[in-house]
mmCIF file with all atom_site columns, C-alpha atoms in Angstrom:
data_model
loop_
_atom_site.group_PDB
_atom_site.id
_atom_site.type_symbol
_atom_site.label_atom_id
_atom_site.label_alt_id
_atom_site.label_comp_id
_atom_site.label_asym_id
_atom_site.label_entity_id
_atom_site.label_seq_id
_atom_site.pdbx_PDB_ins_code
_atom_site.Cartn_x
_atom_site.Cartn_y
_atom_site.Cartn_z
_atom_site.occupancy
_atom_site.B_iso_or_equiv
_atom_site.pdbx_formal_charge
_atom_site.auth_seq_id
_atom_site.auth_comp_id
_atom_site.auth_asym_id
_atom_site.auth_atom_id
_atom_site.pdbx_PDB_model_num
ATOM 1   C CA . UNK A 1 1   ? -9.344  0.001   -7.454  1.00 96.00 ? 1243 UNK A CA 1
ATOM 2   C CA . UNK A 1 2   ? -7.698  2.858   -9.061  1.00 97.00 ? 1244 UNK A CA 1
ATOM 3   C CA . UNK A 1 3   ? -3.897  3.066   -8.579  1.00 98.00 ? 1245 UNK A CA 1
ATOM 4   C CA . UNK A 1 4   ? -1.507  5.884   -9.184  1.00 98.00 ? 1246 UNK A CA 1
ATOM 5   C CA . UNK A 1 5   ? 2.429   6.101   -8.204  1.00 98.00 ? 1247 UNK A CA 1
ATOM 6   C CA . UNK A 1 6   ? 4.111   8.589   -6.216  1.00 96.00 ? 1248 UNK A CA 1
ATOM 7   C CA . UNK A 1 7   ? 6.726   7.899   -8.217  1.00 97.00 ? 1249 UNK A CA 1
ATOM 8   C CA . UNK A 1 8   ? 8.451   6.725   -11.468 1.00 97.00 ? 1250 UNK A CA 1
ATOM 9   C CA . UNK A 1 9   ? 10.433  4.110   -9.698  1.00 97.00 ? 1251 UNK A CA 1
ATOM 10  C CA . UNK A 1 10  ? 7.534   2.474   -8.325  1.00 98.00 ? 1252 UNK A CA 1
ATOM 11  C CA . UNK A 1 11  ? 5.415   2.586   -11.522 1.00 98.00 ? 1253 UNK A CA 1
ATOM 12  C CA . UNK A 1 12  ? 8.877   1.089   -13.602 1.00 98.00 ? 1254 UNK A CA 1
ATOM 13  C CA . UNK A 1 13  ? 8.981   -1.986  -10.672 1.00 98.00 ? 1255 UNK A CA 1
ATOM 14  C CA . UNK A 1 14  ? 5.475   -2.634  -11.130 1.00 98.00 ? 1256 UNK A CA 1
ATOM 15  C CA . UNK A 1 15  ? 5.615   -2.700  -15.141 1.00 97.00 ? 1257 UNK A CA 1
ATOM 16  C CA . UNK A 1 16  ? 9.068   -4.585  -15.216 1.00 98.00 ? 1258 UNK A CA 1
ATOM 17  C CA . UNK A 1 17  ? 9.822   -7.750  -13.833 1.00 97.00 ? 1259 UNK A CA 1
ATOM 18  C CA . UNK A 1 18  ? 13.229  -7.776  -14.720 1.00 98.00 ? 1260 UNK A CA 1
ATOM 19  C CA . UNK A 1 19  ? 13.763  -4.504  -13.419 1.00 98.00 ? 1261 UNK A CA 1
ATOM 20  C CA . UNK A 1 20  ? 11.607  -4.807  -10.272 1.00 98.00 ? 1262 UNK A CA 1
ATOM 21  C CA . UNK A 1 21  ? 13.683  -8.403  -9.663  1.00 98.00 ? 1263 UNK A CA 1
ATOM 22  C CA . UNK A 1 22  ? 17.090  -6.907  -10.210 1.00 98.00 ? 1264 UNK A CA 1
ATOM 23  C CA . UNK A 1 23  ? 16.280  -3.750  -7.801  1.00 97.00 ? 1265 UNK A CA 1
ATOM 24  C CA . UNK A 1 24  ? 14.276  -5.125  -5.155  1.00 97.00 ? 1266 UNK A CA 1
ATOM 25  C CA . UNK A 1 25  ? 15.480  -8.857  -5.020  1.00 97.00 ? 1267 UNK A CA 1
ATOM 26  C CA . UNK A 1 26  ? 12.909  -12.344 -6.525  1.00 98.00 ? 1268 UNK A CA 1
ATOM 27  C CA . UNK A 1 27  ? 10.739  -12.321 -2.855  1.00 97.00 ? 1269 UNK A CA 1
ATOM 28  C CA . UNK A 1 28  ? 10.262  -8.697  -2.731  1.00 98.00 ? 1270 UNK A CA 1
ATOM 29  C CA . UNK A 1 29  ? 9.224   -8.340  -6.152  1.00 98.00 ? 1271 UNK A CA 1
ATOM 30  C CA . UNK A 1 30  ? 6.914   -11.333 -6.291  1.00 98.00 ? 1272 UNK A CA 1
ATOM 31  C CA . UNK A 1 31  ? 5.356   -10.289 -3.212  1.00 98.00 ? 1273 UNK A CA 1
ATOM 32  C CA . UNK A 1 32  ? 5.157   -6.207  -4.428  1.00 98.00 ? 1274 UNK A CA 1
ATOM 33  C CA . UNK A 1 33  ? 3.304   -7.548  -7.726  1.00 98.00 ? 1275 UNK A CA 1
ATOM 34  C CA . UNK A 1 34  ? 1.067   -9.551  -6.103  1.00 97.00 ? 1276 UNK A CA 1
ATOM 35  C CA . UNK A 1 35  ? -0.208  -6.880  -3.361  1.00 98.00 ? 1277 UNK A CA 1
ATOM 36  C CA . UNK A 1 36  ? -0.258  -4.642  -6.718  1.00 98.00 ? 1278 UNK A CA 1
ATOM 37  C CA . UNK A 1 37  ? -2.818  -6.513  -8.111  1.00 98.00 ? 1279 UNK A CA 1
ATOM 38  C CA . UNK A 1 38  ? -4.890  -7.393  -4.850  1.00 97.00 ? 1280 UNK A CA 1
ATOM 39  C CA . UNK A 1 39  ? -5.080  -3.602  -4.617  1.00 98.00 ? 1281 UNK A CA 1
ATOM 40  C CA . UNK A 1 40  ? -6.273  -3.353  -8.653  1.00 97.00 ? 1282 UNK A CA 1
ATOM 41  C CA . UNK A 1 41  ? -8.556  -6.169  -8.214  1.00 97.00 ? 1283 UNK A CA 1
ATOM 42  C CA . UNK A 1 42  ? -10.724 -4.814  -5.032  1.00 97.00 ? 1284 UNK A CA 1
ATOM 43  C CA . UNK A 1 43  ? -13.418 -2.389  -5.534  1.00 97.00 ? 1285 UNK A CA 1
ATOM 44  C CA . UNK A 1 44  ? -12.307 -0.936  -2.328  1.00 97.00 ? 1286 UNK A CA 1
ATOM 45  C CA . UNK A 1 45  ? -9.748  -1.703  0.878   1.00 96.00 ? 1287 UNK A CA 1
ATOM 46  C CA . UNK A 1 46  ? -13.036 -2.960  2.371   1.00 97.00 ? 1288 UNK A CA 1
ATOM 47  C CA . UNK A 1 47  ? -12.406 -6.160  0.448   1.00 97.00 ? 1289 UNK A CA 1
ATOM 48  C CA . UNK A 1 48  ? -8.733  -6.244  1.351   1.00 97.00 ? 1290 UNK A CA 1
ATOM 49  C CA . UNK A 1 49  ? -9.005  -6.642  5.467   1.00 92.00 ? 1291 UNK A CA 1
ATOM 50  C CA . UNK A 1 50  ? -8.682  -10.513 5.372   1.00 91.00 ? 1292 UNK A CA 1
ATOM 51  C CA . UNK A 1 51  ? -7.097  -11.592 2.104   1.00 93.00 ? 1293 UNK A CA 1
ATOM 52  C CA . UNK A 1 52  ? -3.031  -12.164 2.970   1.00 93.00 ? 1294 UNK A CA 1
ATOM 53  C CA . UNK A 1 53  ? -0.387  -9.101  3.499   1.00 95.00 ? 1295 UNK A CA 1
ATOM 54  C CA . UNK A 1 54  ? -2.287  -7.808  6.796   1.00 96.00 ? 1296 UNK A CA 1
ATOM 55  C CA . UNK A 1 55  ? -3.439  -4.458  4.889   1.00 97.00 ? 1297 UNK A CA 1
ATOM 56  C CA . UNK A 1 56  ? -3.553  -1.697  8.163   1.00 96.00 ? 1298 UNK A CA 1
ATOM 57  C CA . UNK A 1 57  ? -3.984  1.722   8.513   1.00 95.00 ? 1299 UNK A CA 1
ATOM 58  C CA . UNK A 1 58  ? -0.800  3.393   10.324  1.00 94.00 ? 1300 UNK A CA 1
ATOM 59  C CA . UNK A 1 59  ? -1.015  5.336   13.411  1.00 92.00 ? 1301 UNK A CA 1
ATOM 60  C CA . UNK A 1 60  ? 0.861   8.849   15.127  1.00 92.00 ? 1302 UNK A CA 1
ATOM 61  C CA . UNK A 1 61  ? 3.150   10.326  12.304  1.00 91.00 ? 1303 UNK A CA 1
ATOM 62  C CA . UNK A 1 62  ? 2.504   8.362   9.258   1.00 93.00 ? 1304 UNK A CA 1
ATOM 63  C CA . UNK A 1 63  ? -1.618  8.636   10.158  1.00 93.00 ? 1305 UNK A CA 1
ATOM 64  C CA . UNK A 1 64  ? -3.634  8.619   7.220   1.00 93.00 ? 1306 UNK A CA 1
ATOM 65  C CA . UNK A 1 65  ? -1.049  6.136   5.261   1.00 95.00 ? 1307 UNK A CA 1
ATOM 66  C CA . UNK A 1 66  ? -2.403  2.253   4.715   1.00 97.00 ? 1308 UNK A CA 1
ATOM 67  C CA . UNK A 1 67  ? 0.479   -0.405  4.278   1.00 97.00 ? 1309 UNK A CA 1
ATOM 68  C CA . UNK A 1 68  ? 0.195   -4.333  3.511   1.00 97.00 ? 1310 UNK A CA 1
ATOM 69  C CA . UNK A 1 69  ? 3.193   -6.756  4.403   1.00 97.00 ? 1311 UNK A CA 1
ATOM 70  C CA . UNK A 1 70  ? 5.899   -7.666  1.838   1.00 97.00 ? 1312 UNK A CA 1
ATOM 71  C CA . UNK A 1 71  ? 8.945   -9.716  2.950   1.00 95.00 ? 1313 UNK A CA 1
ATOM 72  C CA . UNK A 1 72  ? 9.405   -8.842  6.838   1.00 91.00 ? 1314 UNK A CA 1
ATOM 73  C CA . UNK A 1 73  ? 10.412  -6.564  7.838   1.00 93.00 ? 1315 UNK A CA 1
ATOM 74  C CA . UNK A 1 74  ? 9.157   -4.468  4.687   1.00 96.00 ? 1316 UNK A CA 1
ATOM 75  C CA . UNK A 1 75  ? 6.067   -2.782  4.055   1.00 97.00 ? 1317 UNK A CA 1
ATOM 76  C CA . UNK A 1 76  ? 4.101   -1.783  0.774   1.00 98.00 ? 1318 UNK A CA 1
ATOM 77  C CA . UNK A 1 77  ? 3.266   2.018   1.901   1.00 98.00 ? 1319 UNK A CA 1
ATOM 78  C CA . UNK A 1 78  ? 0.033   3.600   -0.054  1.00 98.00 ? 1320 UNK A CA 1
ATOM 79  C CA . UNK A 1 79  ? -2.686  6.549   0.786   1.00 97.00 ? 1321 UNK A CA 1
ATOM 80  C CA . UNK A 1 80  ? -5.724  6.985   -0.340  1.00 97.00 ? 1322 UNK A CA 1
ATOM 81  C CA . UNK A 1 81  ? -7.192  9.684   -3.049  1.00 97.00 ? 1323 UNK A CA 1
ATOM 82  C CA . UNK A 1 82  ? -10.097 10.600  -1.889  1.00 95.00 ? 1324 UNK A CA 1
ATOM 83  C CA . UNK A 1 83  ? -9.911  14.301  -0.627  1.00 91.00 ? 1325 UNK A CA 1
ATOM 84  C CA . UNK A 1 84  ? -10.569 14.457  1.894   1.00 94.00 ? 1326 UNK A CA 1
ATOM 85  C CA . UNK A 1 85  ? -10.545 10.609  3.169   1.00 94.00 ? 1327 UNK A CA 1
ATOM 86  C CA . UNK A 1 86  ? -14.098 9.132   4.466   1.00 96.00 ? 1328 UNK A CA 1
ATOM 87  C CA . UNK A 1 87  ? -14.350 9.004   8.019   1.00 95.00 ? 1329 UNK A CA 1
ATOM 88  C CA . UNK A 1 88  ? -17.437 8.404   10.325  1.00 96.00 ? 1330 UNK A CA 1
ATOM 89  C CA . UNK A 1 89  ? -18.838 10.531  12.962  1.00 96.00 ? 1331 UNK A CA 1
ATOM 90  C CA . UNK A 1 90  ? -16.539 8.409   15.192  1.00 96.00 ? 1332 UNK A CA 1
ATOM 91  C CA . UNK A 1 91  ? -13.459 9.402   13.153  1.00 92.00 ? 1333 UNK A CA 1
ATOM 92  C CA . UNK A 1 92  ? -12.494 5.895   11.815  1.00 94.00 ? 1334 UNK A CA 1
ATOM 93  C CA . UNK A 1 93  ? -11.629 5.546   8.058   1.00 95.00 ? 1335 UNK A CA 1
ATOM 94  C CA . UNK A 1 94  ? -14.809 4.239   6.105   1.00 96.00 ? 1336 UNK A CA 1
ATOM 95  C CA . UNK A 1 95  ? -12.299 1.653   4.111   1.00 96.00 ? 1337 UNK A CA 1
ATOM 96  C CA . UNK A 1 96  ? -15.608 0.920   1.729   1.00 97.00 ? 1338 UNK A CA 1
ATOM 97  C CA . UNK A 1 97  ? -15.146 4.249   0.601   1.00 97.00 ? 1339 UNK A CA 1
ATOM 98  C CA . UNK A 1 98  ? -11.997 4.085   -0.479  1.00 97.00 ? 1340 UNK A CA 1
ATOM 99  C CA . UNK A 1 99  ? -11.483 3.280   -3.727  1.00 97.00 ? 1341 UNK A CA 1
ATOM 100 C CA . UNK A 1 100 ? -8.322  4.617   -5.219  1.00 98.00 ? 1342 UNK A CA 1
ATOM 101 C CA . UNK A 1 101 ? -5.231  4.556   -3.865  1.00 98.00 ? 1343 UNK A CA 1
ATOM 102 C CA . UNK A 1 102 ? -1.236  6.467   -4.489  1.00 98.00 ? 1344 UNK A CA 1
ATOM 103 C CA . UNK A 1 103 ? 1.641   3.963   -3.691  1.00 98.00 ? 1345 UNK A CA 1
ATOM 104 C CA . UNK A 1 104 ? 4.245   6.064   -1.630  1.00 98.00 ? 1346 UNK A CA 1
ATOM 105 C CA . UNK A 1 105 ? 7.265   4.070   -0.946  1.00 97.00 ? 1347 UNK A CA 1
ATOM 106 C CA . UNK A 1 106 ? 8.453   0.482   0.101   1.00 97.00 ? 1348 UNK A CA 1
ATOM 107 C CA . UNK A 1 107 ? 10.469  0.734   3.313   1.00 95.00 ? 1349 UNK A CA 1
ATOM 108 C CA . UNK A 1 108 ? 11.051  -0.963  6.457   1.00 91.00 ? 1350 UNK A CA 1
ATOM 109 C CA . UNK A 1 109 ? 9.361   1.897   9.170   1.00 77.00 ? 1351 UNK A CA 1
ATOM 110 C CA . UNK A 1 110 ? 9.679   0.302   12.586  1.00 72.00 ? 1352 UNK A CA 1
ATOM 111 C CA . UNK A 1 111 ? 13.705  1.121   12.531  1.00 70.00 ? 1353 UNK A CA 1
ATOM 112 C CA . UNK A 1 112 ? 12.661  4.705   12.400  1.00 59.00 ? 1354 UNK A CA 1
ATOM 113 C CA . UNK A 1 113 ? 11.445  4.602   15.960  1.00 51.00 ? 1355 UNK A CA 1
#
């Protein structure tokens, strides 16, 4: 899959361990690098709805964002690129169809509610 960075912070954490290690702490890192490359080795998030991090879509205001688990209580935040995103006639996200991806943010959303 195709993935882009919202921002230059993200892209630096995922090109530099040291860096990504020093900002974000050994687990978080480890586990931010490995979702990285689960998301570079799938041809799609079809392949990604059983392999470990719990990849989800997110509902009410953060709709149309995906996220996969990191160390609890944070979450690996990314949307797709297609414009507009697949969806069927019933409305649902066609997850085969997606196929490249933006990473947004790491963050811990539940304590926003």
């Amino acid at each position: 899959m195709d993935i882009k960075f919202r921002n230059d912070k993200l892209r630096k954490y995922a090109n530099n361990d040291s860096l990504a290690k020093r900002k974000l702490g050994t687990i978080r890192a480890k586990l931010y690098k490995a979702r990285l490359d689960d998301l570079h080795d799938a041809e799609s998030l079809e392949e990604l709805r059983h392999v470990p991090g719990k990849y989800h879509e997110l509902v009410q205001d953060r709709k149309g964002q995906w996220a996969c688990n990191l160390d609890q209580p944070y979450r690996l935040i990314f949307v797709p690129q297609e414009n507009p995103i697949p969806i069927d006639e019933d409305g649902k996200y066609i997850w085969i169809e997606i196929k490249k991806v933006a990473i947004v943010e790491i963050k811990n959303y539940h304590k926003e509610r």
